[in-house]
XYZ file of N, CA and C in Angstrom:
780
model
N 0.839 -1.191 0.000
C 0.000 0.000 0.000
C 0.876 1.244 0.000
N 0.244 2.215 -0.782
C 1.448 3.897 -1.265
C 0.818 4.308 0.460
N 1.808 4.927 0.410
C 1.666 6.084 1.277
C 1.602 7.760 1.202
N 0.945 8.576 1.222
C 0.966 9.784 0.469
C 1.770 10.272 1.561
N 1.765 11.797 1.046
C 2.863 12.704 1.858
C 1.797 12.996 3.263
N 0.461 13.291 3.080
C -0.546 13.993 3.550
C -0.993 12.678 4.770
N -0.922 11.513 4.562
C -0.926 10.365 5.052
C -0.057 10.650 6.487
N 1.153 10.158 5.645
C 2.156 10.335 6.507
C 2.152 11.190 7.828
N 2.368 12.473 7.392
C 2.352 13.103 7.725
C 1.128 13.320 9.468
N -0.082 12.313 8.758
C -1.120 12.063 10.099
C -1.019 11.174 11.268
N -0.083 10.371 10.222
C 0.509 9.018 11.166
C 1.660 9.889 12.153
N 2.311 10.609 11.848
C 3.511 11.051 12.101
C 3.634 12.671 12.983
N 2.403 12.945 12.597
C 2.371 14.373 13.294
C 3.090 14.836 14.962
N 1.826 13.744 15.074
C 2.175 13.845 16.995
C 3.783 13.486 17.573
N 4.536 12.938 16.660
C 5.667 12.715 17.497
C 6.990 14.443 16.793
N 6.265 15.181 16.093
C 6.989 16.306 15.758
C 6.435 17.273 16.825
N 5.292 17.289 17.611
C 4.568 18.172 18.234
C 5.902 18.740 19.605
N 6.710 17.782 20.256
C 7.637 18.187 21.305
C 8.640 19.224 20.912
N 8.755 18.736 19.467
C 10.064 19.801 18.604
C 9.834 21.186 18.085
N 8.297 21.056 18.124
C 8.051 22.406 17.751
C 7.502 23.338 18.636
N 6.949 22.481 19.709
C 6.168 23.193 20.728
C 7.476 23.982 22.182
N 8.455 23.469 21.817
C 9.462 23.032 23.110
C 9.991 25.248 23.281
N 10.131 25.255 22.531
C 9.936 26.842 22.286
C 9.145 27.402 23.581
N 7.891 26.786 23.744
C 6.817 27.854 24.695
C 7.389 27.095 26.132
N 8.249 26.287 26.279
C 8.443 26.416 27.983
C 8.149 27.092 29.027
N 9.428 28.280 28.620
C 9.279 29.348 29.515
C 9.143 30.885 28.973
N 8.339 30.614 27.839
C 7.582 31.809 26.883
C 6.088 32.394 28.132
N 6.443 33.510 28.712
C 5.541 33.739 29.869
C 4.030 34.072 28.993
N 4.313 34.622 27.957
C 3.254 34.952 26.954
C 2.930 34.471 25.825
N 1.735 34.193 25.553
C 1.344 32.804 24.009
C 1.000 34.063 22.965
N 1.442 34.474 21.685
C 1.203 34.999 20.630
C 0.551 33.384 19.661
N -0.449 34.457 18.997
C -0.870 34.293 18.588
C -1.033 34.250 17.008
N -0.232 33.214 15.876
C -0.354 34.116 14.482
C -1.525 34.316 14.122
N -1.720 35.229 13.195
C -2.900 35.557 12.262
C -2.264 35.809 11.276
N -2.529 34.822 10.047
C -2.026 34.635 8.439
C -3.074 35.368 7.642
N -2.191 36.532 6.622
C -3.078 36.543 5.808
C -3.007 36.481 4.430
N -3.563 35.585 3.546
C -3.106 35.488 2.267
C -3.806 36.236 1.403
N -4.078 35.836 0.015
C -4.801 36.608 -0.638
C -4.942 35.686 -1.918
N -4.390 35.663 -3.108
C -4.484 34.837 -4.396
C -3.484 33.362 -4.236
N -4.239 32.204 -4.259
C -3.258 31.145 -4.710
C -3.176 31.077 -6.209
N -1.745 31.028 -6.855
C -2.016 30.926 -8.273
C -0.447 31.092 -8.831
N -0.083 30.141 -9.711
C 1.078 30.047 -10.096
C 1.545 31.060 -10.916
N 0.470 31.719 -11.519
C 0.735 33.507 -12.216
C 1.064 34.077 -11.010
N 1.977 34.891 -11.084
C 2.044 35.834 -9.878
C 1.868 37.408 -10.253
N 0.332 37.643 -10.435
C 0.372 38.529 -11.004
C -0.331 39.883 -10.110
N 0.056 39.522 -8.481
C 0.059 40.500 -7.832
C 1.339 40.029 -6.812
N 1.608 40.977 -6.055
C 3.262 41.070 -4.741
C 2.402 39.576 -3.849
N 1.316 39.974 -3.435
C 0.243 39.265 -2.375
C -0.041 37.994 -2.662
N 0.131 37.357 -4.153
C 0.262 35.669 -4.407
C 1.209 34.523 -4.399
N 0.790 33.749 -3.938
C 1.388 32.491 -3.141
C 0.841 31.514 -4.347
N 2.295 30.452 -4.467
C 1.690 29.642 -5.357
C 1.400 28.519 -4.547
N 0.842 27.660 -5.280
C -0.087 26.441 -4.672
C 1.103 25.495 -3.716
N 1.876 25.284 -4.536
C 2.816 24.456 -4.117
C 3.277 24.818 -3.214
N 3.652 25.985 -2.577
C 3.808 26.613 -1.497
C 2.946 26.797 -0.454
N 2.166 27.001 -0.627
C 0.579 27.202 0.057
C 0.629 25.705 0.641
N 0.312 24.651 0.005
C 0.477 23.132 0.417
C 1.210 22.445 0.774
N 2.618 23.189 0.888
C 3.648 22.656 2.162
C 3.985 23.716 3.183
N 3.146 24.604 3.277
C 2.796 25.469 4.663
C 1.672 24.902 5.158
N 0.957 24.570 4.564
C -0.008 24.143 5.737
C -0.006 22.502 5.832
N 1.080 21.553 5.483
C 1.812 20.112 5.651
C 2.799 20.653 6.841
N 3.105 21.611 6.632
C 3.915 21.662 7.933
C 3.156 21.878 8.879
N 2.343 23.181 8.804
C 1.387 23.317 10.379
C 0.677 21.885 10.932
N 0.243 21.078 10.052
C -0.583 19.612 10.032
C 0.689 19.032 10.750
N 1.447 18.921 10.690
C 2.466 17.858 11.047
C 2.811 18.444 12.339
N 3.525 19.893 12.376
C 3.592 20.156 13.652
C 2.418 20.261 14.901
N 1.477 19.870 14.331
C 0.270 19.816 14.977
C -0.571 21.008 15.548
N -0.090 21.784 14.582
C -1.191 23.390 15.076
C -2.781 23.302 14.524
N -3.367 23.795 15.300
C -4.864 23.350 14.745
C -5.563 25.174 14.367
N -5.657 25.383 13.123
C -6.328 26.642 12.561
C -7.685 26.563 13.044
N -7.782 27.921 13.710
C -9.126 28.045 14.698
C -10.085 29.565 13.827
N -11.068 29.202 14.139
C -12.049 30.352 13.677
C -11.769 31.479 14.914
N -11.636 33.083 14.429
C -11.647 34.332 15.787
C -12.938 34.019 16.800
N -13.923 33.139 17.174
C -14.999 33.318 17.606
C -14.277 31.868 19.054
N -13.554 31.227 18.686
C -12.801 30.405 19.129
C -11.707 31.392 20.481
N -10.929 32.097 19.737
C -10.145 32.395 20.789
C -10.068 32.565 22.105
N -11.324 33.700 22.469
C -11.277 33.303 23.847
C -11.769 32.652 24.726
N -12.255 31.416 24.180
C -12.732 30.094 24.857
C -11.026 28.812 25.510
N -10.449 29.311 24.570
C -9.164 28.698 24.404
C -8.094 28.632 25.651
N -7.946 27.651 26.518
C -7.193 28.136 27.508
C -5.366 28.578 27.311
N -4.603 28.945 27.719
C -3.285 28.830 27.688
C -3.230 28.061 26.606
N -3.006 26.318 27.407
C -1.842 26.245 26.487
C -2.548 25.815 25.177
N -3.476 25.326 24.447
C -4.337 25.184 23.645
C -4.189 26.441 22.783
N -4.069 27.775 23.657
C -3.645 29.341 22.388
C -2.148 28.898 21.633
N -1.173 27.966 22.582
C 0.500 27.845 21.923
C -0.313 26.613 20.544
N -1.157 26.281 20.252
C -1.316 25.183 19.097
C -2.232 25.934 18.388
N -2.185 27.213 18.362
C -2.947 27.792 17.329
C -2.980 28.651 16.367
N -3.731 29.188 15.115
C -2.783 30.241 13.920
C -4.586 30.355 13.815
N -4.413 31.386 13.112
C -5.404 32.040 12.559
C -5.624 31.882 10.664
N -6.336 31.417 10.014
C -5.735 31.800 8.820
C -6.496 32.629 7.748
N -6.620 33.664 6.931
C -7.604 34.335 6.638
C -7.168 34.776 5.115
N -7.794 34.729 4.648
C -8.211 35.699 2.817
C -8.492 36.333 2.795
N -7.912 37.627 2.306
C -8.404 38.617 1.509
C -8.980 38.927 0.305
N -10.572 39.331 -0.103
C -10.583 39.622 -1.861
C -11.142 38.517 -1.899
N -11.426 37.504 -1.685
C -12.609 36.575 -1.982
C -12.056 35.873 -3.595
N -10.908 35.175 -3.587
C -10.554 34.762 -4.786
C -11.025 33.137 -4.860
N -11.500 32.732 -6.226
C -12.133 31.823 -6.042
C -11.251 30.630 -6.651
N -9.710 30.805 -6.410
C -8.504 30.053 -5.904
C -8.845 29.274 -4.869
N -9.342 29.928 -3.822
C -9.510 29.310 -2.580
C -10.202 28.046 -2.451
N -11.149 27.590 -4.049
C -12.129 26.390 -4.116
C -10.694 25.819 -4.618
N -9.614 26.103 -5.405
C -9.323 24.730 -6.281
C -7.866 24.573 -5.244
N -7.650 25.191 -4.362
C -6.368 25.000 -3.643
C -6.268 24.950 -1.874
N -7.108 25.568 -1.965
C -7.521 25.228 -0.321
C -8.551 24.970 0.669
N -9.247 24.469 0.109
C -10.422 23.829 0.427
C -10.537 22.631 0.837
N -10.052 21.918 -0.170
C -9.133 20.654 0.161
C -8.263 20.085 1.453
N -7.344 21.265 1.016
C -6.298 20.794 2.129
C -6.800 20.816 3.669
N -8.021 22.020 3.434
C -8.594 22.356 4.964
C -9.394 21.236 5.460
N -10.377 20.692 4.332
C -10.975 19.615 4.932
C -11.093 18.687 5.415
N -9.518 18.134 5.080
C -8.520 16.917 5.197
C -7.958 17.036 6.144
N -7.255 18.086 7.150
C -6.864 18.620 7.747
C -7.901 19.304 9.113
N -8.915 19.513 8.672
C -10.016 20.301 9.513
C -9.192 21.274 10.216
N -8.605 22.557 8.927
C -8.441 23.542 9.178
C -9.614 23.962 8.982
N -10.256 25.477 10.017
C -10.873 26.523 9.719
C -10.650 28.096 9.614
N -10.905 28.326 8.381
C -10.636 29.909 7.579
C -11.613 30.435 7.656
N -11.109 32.151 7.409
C -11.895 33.019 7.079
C -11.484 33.803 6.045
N -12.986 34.162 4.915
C -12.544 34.776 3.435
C -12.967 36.166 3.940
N -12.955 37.100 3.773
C -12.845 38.361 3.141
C -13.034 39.006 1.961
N -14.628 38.862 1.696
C -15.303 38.808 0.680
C -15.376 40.745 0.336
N -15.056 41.084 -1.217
C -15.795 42.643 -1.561
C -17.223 42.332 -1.801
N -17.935 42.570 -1.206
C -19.590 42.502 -1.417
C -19.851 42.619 -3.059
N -20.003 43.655 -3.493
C -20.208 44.180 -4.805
C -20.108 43.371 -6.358
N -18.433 42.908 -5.706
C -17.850 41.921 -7.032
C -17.660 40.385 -6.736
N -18.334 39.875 -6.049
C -19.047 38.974 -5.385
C -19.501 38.129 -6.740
N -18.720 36.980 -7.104
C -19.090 36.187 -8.125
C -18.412 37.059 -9.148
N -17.842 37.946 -9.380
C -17.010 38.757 -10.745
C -16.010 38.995 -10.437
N -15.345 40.366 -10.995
C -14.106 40.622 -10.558
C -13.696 42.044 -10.293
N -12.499 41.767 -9.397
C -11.842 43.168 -9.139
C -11.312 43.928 -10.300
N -10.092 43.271 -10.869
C -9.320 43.620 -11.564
C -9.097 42.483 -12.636
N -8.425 42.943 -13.353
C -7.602 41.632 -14.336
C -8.288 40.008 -14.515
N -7.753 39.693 -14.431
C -9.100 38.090 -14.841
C -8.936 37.170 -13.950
N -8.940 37.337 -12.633
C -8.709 36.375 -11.764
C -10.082 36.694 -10.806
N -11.138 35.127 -11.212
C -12.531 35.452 -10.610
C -12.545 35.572 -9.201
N -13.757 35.858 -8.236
C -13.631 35.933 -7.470
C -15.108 34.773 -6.798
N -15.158 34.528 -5.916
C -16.218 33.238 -5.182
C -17.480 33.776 -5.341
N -18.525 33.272 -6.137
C -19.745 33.540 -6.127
C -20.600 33.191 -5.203
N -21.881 33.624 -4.594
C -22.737 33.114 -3.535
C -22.914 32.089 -3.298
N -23.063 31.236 -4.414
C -23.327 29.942 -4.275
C -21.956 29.134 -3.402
N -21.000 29.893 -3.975
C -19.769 29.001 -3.308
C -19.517 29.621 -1.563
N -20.154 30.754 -1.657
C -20.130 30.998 -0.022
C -20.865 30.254 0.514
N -22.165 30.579 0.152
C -23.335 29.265 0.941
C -22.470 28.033 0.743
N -22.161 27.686 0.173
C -21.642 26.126 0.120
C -20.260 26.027 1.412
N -19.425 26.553 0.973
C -18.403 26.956 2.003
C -19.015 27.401 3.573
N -19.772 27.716 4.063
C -20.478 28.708 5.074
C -21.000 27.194 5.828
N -21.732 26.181 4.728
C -22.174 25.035 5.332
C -21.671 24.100 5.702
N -19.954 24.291 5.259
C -18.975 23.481 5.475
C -18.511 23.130 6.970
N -19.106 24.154 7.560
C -18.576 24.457 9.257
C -17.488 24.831 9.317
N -16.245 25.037 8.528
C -14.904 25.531 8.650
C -14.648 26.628 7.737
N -15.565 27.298 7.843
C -15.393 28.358 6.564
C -15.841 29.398 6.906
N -15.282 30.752 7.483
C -16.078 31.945 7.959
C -16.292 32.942 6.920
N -17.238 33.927 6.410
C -16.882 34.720 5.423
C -17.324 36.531 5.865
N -15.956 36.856 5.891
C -16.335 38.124 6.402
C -16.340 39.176 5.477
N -15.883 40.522 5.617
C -15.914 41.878 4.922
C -14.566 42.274 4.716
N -14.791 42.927 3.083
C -13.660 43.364 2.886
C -14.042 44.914 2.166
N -14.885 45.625 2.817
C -15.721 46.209 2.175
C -16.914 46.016 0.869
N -18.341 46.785 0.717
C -19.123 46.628 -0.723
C -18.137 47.152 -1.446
N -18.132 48.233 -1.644
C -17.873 48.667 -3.155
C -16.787 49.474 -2.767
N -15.692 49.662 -1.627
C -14.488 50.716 -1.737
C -12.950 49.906 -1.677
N -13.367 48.876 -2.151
C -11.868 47.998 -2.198
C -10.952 48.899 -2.958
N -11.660 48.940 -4.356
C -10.313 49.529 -5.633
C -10.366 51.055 -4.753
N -11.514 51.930 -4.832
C -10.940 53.205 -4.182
C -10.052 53.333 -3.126
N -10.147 52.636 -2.219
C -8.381 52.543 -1.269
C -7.401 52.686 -2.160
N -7.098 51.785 -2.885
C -6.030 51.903 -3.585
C -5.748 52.842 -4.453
N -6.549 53.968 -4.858
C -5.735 55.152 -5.658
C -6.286 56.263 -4.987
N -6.215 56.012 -3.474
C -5.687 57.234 -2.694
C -4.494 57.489 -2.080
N -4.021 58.297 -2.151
C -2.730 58.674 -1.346
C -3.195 58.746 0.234
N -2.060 58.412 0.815
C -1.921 58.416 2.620
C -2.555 60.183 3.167
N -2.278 60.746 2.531
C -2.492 62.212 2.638
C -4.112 62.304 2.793
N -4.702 62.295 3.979
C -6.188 62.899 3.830
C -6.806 61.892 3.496
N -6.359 60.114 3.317
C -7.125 59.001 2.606
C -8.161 58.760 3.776
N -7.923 58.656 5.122
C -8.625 58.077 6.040
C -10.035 58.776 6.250
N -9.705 60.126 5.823
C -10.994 61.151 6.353
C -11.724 60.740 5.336
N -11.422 60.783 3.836
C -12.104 60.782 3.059
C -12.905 59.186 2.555
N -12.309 58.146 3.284
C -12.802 56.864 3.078
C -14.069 56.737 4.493
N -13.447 57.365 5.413
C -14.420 56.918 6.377
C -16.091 57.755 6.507
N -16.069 59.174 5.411
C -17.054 59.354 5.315
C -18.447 58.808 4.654
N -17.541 58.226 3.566
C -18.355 56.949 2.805
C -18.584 55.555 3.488
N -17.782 55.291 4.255
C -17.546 53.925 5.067
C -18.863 53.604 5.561
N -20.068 54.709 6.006
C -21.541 53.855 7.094
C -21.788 53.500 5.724
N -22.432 54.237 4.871
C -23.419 53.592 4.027
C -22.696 52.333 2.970
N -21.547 52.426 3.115
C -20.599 51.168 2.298
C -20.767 49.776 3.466
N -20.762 50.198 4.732
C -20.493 48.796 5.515
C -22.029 48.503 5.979
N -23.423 49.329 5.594
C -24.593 49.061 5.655
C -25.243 48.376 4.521
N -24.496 48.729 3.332
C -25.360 48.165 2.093
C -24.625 46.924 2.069
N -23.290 46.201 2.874
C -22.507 45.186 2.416
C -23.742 44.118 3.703
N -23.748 45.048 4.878
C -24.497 44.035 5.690
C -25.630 43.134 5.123
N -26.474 44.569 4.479
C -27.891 44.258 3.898
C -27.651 43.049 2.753
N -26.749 43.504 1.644
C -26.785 41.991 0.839
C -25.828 40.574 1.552
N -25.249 40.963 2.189
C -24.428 39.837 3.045
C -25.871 38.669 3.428
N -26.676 39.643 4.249
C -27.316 38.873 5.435
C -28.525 38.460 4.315
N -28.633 38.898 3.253
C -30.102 38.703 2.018
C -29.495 37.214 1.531
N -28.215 37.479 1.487
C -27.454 36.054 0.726
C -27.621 34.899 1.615
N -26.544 34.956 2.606
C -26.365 34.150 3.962
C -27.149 33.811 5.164
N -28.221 34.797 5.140
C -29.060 34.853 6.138
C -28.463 35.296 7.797
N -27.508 35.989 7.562
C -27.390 36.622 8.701
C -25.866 37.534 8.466
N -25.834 38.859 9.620
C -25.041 40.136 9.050
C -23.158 39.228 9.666
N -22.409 39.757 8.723
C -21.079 39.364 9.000
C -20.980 39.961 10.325
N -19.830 39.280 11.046
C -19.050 39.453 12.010
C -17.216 40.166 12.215
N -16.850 39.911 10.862
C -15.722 40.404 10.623
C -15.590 41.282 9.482
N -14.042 41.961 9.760
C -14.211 42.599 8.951
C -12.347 42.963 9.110
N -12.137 43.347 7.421
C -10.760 43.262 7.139
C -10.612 44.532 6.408
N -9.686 45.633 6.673
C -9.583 47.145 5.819
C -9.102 46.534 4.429
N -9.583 47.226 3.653
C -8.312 47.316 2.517
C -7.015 48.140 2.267
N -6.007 47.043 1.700
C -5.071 48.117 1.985
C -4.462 48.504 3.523
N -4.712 48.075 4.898
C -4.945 48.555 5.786
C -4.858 49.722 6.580
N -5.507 50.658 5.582
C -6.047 51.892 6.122
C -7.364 52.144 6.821
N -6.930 52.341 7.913
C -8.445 53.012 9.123
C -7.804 54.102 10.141
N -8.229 54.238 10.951
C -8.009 55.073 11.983
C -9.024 54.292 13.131
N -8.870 55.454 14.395
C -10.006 55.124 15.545
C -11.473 55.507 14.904
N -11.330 56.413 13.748
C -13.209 56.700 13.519
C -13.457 55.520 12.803
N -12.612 55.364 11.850
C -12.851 54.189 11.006
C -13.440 52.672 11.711
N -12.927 52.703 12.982
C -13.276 51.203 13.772
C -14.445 51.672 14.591
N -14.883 52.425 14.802
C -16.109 52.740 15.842
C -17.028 52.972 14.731
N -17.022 53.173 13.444
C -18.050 53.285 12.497
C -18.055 51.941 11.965
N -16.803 50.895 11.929
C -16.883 49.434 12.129
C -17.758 48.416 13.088
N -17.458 48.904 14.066
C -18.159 48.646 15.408
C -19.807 48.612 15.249
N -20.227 49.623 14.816
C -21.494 50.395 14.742
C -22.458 49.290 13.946
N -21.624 48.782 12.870
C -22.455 48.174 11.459
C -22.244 47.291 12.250
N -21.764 46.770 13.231
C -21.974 45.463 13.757
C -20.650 44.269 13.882
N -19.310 44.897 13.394
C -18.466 44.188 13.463
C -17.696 43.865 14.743
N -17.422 42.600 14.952
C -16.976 42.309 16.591
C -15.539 42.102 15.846
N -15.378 41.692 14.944
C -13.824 40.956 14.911
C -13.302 42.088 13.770
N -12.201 43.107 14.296
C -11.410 43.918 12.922
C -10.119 43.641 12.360
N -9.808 43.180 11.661
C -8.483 42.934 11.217
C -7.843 44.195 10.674
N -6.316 43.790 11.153
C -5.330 45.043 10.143
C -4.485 44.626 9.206
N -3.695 45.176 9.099
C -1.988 44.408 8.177
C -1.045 44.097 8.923
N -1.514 44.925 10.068
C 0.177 45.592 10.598
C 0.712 43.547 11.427
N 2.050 43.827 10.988
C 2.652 42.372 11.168
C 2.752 42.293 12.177
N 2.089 42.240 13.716
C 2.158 41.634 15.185
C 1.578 40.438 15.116
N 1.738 39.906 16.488
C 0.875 38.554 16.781
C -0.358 39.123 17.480
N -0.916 38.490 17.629
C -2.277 39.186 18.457
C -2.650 38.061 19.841
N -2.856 38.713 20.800
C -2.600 37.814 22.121
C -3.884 37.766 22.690
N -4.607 36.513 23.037
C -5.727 36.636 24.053
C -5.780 38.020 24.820
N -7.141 38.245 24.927
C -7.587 39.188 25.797
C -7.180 41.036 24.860
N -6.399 40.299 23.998
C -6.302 42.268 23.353
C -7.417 42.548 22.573
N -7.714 43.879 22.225
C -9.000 44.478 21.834
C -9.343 43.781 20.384
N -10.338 43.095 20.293
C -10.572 42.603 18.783
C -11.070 43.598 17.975
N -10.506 44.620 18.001
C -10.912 45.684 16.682
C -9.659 45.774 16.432
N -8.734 45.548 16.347
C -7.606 46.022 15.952
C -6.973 44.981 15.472
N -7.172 43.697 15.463
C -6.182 42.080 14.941
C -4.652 42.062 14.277
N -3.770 42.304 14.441
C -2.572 42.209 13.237
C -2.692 41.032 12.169
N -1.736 40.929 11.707
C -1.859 39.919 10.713
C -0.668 39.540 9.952
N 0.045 38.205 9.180
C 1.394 38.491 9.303
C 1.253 37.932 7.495
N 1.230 39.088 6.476
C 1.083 38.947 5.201
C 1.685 37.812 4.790
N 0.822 36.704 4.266
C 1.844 35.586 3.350
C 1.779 35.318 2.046
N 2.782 35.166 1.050
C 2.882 35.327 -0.075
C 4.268 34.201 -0.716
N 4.783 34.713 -1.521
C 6.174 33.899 -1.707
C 7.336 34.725 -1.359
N 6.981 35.618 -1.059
C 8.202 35.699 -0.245
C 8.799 35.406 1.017
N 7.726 34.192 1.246
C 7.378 33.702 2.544
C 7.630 32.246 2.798
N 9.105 31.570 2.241
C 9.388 30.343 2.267
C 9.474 29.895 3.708
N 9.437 28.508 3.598
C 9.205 27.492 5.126
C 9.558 27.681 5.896
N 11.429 28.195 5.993
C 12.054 28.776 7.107
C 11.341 29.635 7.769
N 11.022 30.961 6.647
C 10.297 32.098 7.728
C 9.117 31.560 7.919
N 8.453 31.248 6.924
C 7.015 30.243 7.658
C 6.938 29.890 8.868
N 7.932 29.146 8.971
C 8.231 28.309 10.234
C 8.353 29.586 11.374
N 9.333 30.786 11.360
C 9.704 31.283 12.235
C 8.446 32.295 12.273
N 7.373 32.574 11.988
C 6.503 33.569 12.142
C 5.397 32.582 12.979
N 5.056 31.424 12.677
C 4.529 30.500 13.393
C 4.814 30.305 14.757
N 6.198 30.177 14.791
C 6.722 29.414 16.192
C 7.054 30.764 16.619
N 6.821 31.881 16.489
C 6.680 33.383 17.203
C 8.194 34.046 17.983
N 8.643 33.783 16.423
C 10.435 33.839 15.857
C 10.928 35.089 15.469
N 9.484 36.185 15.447
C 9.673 37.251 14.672
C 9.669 38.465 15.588
């Protein structure tokens, strides 16, 4: 009988768990990663894409070292040491990569993610020709039980991006109620109930920006900024530690095991 890598790897996990865990001894404090990717796809035709093959021996390693990817609604149920066996893992942009490359691996694995859907282009696209997850594949994903799908704004994804830092925050967050009200309204028309998270684009906000977050109903806020995020800190603010290819196993490894 073959043995696959993915096999293996289940048979074999638990006796790598001492080598990787041996780190948190006398670590007085458990960080927490929060991964965030964005396009799997062997074009690399943004900074933010990870190819498959990469993508699938990062998360063969987390499987083996025995970290278990938890949904944010999880965390603070989680005692101590149960937070040292855990990562966060999340999408940005709602690319519908995520059906032919990681879906799979999660289910096999019983990792659980969260996407970061643009309301608007929801089943179409942002930019350039790389589709993005249609409703049907959220509902489907949503019923999966390991699949969270949050906000990545309705309709101001691309406008982040051709503003300058200069004056961008004032001028995004005045549009921001009725952008994070009309995303609720078709969110919850689709899914049957209003998101819980929510991810900036670009990660530009401020303090108005998260209390007008707050408001539409978001408990969980994500940022960019590369920290770990630790039980008990304010969930409007989340860090997140960008992964892409420039993000081989070594550092993989060392952003995981909280090396950074």
């Amino acid at each position: 009988m073959s043995l696959t890598r993915r096999a293996f790897l289940k048979l074999g996990g638990a006796t790598l768990v001492p080598l990787s865990f041996s780190q948190y001894s006398t670590a007085a404090v458990v960080n927490v990663p929060v991964l965030m990717y964005h396009n799997i796809s062997y074009q690399q035709s943004e900074e933010e894409t990870v190819s498959p093959s990469l993508f699938a021996a990062q998360m063969e390693w987390l499987y083996g070292a025995g970290y278990r990817a938890i949904a944010f609604d999880e965390i603070s149920s989680l005692d101590t040491e149960s937070m040292k066996q855990a990562v966060v893992i999340t999408f940005d942009d709602g690319y519908s990569s995520f059906m032919d490359y990681a879906f799979s691996i999660f289910t096999e694995y019983g990792f659980k993610s969260t996407i970061n859907i643009v309301g608007k282009h929801t089943g179409g696209f942002i930019s350039g020709d790389e589709p993005r997850l249609s409703w049907d594949e959220c509902r489907f994903l949503i019923k999966s039980g390991i699949v969270e799908l949050g906000c990545h704004t309705y309709d101001l994804h691309a406008w982040y991006g051709t503003l300058s830092r200069a004056g961008a925050i004032t001028a995004v967050n005045k549009r921001l109620p009725q952008d994070l009200a009309m995303f609720q309204k078709v969110y919850t028309e689709e899914l049957g109930r209003p998101a819980n998270i929510l991810a900036w684009p670009y990660g530009r906000y401020d303090d108005e920006s998260i209390e007008i977050a707050k408001r539409a109903g978001f408990r969980f806020i994500l940022s960019s900024n590369h920290r770990y995020f630790m039980k008990g800190v304010n969930h409007s603010d989340i860090p997140r530690f960008t992964i892409n290819n420039n993000a081989p196993l070594p550092l993989f490894r060392k952003i995981i095991e909280g090396r950074l």
